[in-house]
JSON list of C-alpha atoms in Angstrom, two decimals:
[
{"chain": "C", "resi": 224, "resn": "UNK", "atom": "CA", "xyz": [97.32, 76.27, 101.85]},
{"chain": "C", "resi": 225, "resn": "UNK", "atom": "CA", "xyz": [100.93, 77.59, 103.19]},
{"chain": "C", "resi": 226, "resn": "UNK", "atom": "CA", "xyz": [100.75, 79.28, 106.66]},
{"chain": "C", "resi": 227, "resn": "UNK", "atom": "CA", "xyz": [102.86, 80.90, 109.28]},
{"chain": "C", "resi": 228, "resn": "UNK", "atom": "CA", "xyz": [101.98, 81.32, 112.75]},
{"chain": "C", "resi": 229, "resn": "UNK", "atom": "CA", "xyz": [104.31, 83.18, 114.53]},
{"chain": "C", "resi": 230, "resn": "UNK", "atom": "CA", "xyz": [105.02, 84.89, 117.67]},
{"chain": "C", "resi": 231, "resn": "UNK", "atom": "CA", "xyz": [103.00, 88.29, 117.55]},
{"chain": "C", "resi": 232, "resn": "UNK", "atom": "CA", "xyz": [101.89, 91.29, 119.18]},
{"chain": "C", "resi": 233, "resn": "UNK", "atom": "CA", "xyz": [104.47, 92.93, 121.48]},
{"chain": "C", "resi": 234, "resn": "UNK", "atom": "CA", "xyz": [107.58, 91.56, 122.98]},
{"chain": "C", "resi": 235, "resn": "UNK", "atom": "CA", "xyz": [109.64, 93.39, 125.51]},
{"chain": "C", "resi": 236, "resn": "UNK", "atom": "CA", "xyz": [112.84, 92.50, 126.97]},
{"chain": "C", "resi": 237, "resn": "UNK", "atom": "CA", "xyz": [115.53, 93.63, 128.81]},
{"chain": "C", "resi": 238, "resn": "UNK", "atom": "CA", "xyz": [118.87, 94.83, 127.63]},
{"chain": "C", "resi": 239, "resn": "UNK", "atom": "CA", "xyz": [121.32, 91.48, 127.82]},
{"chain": "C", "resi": 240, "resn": "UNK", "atom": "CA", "xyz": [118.57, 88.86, 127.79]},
{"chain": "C", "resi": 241, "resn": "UNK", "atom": "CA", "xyz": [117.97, 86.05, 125.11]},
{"chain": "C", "resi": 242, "resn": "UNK", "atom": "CA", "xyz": [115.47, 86.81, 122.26]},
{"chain": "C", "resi": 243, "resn": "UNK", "atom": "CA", "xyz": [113.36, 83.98, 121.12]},
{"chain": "C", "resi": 244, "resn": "UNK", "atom": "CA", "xyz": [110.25, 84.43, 118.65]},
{"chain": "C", "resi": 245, "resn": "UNK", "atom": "CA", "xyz": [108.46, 81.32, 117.69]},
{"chain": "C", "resi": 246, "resn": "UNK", "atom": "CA", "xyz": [107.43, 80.22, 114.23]},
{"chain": "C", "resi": 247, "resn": "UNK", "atom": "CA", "xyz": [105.65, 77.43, 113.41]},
{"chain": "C", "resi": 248, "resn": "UNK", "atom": "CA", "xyz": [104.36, 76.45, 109.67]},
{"chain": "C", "resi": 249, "resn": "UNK", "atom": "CA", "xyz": [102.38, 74.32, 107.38]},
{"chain": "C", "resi": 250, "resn": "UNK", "atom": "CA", "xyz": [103.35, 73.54, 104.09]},
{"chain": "C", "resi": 251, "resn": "UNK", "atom": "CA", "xyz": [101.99, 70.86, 101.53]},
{"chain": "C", "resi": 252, "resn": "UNK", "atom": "CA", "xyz": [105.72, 70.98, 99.85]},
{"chain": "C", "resi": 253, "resn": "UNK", "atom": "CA", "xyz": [109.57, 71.40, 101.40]},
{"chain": "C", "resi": 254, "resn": "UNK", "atom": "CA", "xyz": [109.54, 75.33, 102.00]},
{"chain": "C", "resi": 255, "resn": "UNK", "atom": "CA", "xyz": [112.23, 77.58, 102.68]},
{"chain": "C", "resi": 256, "resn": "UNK", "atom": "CA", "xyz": [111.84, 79.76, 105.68]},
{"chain": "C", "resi": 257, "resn": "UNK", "atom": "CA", "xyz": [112.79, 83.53, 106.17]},
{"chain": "C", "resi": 258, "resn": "UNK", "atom": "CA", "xyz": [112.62, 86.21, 108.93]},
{"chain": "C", "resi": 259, "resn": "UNK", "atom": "CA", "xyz": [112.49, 90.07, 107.83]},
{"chain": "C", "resi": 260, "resn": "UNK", "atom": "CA", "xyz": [112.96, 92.77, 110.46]},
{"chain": "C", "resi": 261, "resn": "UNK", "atom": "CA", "xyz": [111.56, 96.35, 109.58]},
{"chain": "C", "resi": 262, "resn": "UNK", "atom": "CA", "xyz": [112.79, 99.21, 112.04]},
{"chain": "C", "resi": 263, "resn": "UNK", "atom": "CA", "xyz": [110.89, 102.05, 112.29]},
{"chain": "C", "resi": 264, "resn": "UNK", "atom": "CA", "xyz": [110.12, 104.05, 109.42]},
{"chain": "C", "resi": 265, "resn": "UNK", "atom": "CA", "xyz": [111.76, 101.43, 107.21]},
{"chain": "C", "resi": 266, "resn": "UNK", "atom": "CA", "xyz": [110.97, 98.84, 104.67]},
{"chain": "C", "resi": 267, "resn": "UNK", "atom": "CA", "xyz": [111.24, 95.13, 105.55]},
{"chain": "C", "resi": 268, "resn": "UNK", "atom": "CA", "xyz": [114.40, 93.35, 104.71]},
{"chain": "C", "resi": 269, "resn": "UNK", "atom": "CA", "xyz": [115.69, 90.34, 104.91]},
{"chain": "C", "resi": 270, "resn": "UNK", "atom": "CA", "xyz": [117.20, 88.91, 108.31]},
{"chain": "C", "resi": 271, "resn": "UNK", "atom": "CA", "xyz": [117.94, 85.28, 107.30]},
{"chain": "C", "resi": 272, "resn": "UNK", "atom": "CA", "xyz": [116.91, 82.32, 105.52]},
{"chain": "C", "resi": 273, "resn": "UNK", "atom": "CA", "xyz": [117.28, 78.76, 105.97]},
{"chain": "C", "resi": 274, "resn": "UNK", "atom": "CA", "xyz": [119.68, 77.07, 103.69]},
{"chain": "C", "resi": 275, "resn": "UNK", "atom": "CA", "xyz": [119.43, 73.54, 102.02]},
{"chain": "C", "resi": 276, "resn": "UNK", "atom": "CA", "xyz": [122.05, 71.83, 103.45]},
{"chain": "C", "resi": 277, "resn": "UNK", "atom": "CA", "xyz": [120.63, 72.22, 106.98]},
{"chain": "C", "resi": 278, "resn": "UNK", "atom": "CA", "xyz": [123.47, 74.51, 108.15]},
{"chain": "C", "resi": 279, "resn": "UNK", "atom": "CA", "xyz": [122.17, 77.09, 110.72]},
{"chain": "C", "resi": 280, "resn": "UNK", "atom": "CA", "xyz": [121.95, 80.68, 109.01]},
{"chain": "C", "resi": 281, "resn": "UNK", "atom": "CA", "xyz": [123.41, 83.55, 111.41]},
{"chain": "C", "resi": 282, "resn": "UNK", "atom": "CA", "xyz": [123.28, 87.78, 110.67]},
{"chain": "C", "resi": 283, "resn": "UNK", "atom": "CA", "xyz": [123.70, 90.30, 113.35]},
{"chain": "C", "resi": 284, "resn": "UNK", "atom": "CA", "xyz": [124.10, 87.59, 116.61]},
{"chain": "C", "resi": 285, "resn": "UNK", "atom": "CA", "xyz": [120.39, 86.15, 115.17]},
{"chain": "C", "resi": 286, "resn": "UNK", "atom": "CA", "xyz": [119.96, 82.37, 114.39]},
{"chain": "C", "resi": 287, "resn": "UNK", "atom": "CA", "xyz": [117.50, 80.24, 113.60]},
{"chain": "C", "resi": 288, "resn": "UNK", "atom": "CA", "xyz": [117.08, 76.50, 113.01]},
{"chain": "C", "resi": 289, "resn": "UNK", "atom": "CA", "xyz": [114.92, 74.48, 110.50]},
{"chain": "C", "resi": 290, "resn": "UNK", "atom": "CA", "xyz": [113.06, 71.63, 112.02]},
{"chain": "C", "resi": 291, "resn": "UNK", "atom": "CA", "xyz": [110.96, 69.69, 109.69]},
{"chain": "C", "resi": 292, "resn": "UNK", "atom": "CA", "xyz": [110.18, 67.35, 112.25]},
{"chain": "C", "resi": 293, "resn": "UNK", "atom": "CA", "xyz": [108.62, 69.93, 114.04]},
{"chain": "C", "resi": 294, "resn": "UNK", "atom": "CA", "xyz": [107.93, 72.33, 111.53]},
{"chain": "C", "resi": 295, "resn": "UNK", "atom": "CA", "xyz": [109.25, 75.44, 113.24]},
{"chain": "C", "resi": 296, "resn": "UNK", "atom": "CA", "xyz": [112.20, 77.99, 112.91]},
{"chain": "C", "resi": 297, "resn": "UNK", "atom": "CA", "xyz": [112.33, 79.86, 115.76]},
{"chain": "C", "resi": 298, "resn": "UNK", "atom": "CA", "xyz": [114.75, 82.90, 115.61]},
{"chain": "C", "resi": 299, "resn": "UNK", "atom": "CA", "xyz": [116.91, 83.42, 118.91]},
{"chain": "C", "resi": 300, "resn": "UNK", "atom": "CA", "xyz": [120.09, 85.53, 120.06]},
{"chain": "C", "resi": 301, "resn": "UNK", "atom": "CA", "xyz": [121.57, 85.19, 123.17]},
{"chain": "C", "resi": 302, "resn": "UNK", "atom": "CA", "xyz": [121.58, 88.71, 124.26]},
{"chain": "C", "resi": 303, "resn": "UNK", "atom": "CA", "xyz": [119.13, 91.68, 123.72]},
{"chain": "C", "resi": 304, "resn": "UNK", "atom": "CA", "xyz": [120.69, 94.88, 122.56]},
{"chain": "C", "resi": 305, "resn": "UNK", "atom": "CA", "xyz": [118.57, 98.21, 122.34]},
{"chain": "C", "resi": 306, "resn": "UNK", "atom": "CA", "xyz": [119.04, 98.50, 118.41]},
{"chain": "C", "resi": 307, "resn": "UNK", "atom": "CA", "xyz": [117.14, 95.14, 118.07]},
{"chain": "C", "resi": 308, "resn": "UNK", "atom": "CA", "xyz": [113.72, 96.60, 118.48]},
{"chain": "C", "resi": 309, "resn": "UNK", "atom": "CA", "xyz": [112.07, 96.55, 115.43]},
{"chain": "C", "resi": 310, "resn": "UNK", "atom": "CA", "xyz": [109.17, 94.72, 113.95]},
{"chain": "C", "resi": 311, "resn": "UNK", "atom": "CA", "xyz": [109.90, 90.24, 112.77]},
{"chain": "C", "resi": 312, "resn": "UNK", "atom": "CA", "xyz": [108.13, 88.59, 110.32]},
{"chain": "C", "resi": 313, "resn": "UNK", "atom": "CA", "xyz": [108.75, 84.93, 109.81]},
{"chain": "C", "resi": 314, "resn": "UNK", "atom": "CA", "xyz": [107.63, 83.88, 106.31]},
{"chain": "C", "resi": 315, "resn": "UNK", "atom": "CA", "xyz": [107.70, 80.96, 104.18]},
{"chain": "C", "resi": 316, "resn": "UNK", "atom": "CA", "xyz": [108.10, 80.28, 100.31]},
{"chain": "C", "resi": 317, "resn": "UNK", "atom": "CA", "xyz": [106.64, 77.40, 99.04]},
{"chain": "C", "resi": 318, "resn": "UNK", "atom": "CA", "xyz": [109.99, 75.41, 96.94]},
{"chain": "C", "resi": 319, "resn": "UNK", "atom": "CA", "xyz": [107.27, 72.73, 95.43]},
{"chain": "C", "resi": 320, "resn": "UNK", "atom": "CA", "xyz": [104.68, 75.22, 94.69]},
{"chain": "C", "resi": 321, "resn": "UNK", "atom": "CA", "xyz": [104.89, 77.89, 93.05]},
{"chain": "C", "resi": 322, "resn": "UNK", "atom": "CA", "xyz": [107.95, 79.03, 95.07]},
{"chain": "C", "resi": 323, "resn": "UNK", "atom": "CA", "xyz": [107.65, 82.55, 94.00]},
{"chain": "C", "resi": 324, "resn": "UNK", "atom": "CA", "xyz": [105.08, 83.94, 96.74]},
{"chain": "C", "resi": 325, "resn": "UNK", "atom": "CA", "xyz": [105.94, 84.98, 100.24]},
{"chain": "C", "resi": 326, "resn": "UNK", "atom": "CA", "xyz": [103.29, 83.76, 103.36]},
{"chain": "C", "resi": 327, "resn": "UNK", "atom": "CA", "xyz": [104.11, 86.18, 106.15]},
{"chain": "C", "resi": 328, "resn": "UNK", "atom": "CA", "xyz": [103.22, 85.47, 109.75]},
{"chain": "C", "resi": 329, "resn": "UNK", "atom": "CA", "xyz": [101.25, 88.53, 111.81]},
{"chain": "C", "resi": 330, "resn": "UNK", "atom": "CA", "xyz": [104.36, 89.93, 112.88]},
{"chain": "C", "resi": 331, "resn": "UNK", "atom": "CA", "xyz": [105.91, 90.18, 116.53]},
{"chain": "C", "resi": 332, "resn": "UNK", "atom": "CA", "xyz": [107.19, 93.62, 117.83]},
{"chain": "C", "resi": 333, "resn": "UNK", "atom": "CA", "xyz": [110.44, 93.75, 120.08]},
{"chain": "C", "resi": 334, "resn": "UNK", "atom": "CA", "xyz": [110.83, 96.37, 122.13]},
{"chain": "C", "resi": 335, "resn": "UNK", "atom": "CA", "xyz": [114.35, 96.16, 124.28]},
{"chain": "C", "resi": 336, "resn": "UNK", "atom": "CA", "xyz": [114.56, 98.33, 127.20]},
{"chain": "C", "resi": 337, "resn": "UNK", "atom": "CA", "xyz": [117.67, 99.62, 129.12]},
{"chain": "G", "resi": 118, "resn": "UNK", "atom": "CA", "xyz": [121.84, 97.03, 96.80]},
{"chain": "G", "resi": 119, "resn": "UNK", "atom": "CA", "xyz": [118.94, 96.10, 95.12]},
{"chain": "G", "resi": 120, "resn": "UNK", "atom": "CA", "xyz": [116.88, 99.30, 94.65]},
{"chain": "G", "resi": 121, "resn": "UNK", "atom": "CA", "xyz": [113.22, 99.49, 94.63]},
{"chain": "G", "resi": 122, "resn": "UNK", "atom": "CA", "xyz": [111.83, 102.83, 94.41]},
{"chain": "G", "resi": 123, "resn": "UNK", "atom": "CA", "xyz": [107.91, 103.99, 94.90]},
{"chain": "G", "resi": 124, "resn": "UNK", "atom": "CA", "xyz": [105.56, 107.03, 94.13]},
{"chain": "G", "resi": 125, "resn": "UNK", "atom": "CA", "xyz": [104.14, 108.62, 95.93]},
{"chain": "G", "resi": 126, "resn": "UNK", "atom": "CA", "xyz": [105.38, 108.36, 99.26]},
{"chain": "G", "resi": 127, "resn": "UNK", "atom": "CA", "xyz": [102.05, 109.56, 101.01]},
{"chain": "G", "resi": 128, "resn": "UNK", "atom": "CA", "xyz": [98.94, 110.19, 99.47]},
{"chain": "G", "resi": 129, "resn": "UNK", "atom": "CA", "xyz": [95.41, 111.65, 100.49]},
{"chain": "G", "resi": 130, "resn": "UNK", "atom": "CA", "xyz": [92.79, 110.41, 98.34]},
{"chain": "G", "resi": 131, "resn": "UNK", "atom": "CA", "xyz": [88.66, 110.80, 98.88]},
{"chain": "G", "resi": 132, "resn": "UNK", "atom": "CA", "xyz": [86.26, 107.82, 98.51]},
{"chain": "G", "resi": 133, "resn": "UNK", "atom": "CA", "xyz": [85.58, 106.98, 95.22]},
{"chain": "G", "resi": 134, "resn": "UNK", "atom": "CA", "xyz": [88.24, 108.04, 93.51]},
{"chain": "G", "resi": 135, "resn": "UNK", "atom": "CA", "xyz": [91.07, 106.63, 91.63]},
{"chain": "G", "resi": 136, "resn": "UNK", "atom": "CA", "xyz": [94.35, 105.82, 92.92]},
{"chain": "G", "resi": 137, "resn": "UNK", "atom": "CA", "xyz": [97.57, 104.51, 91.31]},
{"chain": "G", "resi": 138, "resn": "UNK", "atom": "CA", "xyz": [100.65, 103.75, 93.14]},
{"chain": "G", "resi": 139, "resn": "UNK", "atom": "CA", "xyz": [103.77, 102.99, 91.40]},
{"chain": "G", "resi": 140, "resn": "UNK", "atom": "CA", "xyz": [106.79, 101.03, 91.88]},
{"chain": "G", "resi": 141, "resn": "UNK", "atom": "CA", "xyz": [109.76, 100.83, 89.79]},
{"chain": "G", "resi": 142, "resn": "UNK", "atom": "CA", "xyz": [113.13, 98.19, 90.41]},
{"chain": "G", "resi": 143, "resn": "UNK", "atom": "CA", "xyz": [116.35, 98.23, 88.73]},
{"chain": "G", "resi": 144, "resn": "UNK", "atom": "CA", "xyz": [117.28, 94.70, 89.96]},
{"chain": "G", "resi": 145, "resn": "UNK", "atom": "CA", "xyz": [115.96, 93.03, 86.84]},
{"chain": "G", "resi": 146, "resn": "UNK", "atom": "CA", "xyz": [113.63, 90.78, 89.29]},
{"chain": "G", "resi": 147, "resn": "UNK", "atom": "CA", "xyz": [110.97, 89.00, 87.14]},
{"chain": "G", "resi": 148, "resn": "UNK", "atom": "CA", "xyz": [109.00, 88.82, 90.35]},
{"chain": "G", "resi": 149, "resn": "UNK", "atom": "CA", "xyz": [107.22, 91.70, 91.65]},
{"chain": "G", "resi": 150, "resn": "UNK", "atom": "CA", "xyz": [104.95, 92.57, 94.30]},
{"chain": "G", "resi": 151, "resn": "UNK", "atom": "CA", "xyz": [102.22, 94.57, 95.91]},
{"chain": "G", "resi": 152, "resn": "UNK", "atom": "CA", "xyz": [101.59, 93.74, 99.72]},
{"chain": "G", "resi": 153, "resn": "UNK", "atom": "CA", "xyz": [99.85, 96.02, 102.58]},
{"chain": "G", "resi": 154, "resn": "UNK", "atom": "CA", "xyz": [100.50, 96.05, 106.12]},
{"chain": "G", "resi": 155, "resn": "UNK", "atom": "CA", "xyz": [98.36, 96.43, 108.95]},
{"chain": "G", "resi": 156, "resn": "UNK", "atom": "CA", "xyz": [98.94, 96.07, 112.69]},
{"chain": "G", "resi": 157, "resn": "UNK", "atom": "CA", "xyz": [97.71, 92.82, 113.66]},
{"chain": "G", "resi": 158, "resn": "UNK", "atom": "CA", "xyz": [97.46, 91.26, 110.21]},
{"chain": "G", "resi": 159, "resn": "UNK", "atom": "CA", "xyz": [101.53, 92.07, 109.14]},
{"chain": "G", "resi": 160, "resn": "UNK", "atom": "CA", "xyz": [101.74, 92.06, 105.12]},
{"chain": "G", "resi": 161, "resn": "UNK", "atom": "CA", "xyz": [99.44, 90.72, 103.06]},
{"chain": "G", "resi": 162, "resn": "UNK", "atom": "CA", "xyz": [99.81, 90.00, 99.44]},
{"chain": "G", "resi": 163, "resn": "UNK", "atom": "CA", "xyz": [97.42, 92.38, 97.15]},
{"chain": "G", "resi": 164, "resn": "UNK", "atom": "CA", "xyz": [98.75, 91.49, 93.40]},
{"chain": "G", "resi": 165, "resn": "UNK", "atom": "CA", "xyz": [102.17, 89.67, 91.73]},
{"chain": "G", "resi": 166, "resn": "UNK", "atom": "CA", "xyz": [103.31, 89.98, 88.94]},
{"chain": "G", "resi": 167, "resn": "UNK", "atom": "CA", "xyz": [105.65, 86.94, 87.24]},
{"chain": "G", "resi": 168, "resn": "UNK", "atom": "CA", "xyz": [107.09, 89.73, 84.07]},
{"chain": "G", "resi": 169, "resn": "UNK", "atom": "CA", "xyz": [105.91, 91.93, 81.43]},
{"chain": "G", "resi": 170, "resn": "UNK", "atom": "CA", "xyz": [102.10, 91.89, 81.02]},
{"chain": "G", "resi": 171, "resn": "UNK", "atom": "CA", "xyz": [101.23, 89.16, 83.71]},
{"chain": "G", "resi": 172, "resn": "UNK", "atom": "CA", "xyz": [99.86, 89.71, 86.92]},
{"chain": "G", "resi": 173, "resn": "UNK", "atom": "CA", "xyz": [98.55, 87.34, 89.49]},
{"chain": "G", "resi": 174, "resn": "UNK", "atom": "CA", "xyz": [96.06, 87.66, 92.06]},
{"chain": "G", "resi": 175, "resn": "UNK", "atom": "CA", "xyz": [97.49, 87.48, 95.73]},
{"chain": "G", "resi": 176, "resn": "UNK", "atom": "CA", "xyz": [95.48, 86.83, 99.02]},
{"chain": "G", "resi": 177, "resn": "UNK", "atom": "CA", "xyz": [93.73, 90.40, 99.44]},
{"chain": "G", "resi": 178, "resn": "UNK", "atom": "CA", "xyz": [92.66, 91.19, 95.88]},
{"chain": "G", "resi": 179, "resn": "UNK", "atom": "CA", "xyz": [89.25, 92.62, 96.00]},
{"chain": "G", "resi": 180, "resn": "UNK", "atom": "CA", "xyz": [89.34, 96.55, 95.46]},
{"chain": "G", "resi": 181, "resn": "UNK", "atom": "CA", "xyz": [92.64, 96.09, 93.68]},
{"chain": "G", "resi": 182, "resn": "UNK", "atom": "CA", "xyz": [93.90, 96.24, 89.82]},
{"chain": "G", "resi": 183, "resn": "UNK", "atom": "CA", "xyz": [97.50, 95.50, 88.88]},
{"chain": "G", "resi": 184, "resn": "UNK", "atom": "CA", "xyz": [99.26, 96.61, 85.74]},
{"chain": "G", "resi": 185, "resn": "UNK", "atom": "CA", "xyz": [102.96, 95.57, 84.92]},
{"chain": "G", "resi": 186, "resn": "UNK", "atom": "CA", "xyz": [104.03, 97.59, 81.61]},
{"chain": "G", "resi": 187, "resn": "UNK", "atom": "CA", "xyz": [107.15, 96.10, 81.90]},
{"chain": "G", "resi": 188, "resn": "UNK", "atom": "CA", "xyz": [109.87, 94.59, 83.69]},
{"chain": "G", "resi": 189, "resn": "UNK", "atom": "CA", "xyz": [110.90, 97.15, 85.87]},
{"chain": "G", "resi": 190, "resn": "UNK", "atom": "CA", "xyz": [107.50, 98.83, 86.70]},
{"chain": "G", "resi": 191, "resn": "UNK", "atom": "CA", "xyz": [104.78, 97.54, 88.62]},
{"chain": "G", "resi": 192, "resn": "UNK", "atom": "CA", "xyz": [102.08, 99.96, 89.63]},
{"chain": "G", "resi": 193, "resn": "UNK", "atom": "CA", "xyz": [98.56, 98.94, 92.03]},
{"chain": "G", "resi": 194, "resn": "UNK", "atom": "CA", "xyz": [95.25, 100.69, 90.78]},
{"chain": "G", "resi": 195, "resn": "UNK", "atom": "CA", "xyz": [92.30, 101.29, 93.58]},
{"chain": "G", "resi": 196, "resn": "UNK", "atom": "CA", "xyz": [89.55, 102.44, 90.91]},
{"chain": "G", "resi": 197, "resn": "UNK", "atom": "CA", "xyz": [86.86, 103.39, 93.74]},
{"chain": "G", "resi": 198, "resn": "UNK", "atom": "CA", "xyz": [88.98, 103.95, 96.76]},
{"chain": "G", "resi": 199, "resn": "UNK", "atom": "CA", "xyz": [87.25, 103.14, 100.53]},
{"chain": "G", "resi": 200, "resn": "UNK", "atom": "CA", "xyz": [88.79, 103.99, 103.70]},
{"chain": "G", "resi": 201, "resn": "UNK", "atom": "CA", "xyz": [89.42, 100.55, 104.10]},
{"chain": "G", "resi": 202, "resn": "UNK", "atom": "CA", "xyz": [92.21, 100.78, 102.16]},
{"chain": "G", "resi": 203, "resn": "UNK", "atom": "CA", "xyz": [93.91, 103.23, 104.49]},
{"chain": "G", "resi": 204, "resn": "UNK", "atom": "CA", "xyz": [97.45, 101.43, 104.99]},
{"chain": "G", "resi": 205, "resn": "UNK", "atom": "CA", "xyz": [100.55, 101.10, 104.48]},
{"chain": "G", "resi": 206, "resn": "UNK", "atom": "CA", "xyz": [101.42, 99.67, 100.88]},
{"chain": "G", "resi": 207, "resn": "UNK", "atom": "CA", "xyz": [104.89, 98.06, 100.24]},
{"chain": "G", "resi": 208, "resn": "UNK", "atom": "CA", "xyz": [106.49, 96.58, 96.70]},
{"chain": "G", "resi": 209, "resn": "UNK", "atom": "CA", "xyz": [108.72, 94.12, 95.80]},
{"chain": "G", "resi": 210, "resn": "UNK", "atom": "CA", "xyz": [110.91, 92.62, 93.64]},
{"chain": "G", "resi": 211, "resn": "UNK", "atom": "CA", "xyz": [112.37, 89.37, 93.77]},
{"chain": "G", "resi": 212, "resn": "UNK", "atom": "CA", "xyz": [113.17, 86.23, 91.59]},
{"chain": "G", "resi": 213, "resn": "UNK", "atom": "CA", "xyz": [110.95, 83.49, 94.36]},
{"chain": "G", "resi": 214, "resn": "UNK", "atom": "CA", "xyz": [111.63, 80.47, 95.93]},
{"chain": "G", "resi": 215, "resn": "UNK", "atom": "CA", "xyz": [114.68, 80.91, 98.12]},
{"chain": "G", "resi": 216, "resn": "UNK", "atom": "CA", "xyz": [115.81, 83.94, 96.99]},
{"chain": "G", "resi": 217, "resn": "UNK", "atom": "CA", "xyz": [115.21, 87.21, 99.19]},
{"chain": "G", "resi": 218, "resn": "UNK", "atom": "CA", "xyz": [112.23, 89.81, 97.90]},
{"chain": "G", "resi": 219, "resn": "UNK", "atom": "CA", "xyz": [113.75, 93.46, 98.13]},
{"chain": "G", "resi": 220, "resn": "UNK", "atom": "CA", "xyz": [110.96, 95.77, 99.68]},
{"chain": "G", "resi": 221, "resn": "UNK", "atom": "CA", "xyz": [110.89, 99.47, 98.45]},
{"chain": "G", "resi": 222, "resn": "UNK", "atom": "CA", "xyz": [110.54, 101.98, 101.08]},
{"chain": "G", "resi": 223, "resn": "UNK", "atom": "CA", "xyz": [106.32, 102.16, 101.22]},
{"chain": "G", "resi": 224, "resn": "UNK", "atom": "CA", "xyz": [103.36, 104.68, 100.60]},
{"chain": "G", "resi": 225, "resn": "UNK", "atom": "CA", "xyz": [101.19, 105.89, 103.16]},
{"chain": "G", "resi": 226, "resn": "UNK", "atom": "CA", "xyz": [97.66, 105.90, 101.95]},
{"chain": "G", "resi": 227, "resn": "UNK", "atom": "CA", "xyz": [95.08, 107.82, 103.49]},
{"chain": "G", "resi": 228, "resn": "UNK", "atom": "CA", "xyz": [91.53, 107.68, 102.25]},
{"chain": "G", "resi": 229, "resn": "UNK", "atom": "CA", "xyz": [89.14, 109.97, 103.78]}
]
């Protein structure tokens, strides 16, 4: 079946420093991939998605790139800021499938310190 | 915005009794869902629903009921409740494949 295996547990980082959280995935179809950040107290929402076209998706200084070669879309930003701690879940939905469920990786918390 | 709303927000139930939380969208998603979250297991999908009347079991189903009345509610039944299920409970709505699921703002379940 689908699976995500993602960077998890707890991540801290300094102020100013690059963010990277690894996701890898298996998939018997072409999935789409997503990352949702929940900050405290809140629901999950969406951060971004991967497109079709294989253009890079960007939201809030975030990015991420598709591989299908490698199977991974790792989510990065090139600098740390204190309102990025929250909670990521990378997540895939399976396009030849059924396409309508959601397989969510463990979930990674970032904490970013001064 | 898409808007997903759910009652209650926190809830104290005892073992063995019946709980029903309920989840209402006004996005006119076809797709709905129940998912729980634990630390160090994220969410996990309980129950879906694809519209009126049909619901689909998820990864996690054991312990759980589902009951869509209709397109914009969506409720999760525990008939016998265990302090397993203490968690965190989140719905969504959505319409699948590449298209985001809207999350609703969570109940707190505590059963004692």
């Amino acid at each position: 079946g689908d699976s995500v295996t993602q960077t998890e547990g707890l991540v801290t980082l300094t102020e100013g420093l690059p963010v990277m959280l690894n996701c890898t995935y298996q998939s018997t179809y072409s999935p789409f991939l997503f990352w949702y950040v929940q900050h405290l107290n809140e629901a999950p929402k969406l951060l971004l998605k991967s497109f079709t076209d294989n253009k890079r998706p960007e939201h809030q200084g975030f990015h991420a790139t598709l591989h299908k070669s490698s199977s991974s879309f790792h989510l990065q930003k090139s600098s740390a800021q204190l309102s990025d701690s929250a909670l990521y879940y990378c997540a895939l939905s399976d396009e030849g499938g059924t396409g309508s469920k959601l397989s969510f990786g463990k979930g990674a918390k970032l904490t970013v310190s001064p | 915005e898409a808007a997903v709303t759910q009652s209650p927000r926190n809830k104290v139930a005892v073992t063995g009794g019946k709980v029903t939380l309920s989840c209402n969208q006004t996005n006119n998603h076809n797709n709905m869902y129940w998912y729980r979250q634990d630390t160090g297991h994220g969410l996990r999908l309980i129950h879906y629903s694809y519209g009126a009347g049909s619901t689909e079991k998820g990864d996690i189903p054991d312990g759980y009921k589902a009951s869509r009345p209709s397109q914009e509610n969506f409720s999760l039944i525990l008939e016998l409740a265990t302090p397993s299920q203490t968690s965190v409970y989140f719905c969504a709505s959505g319409t699948g494949g590449q298209d985001t699921q809207y999350f609703g703002p969570g109940t707190r379940l505590l059963v004692l």
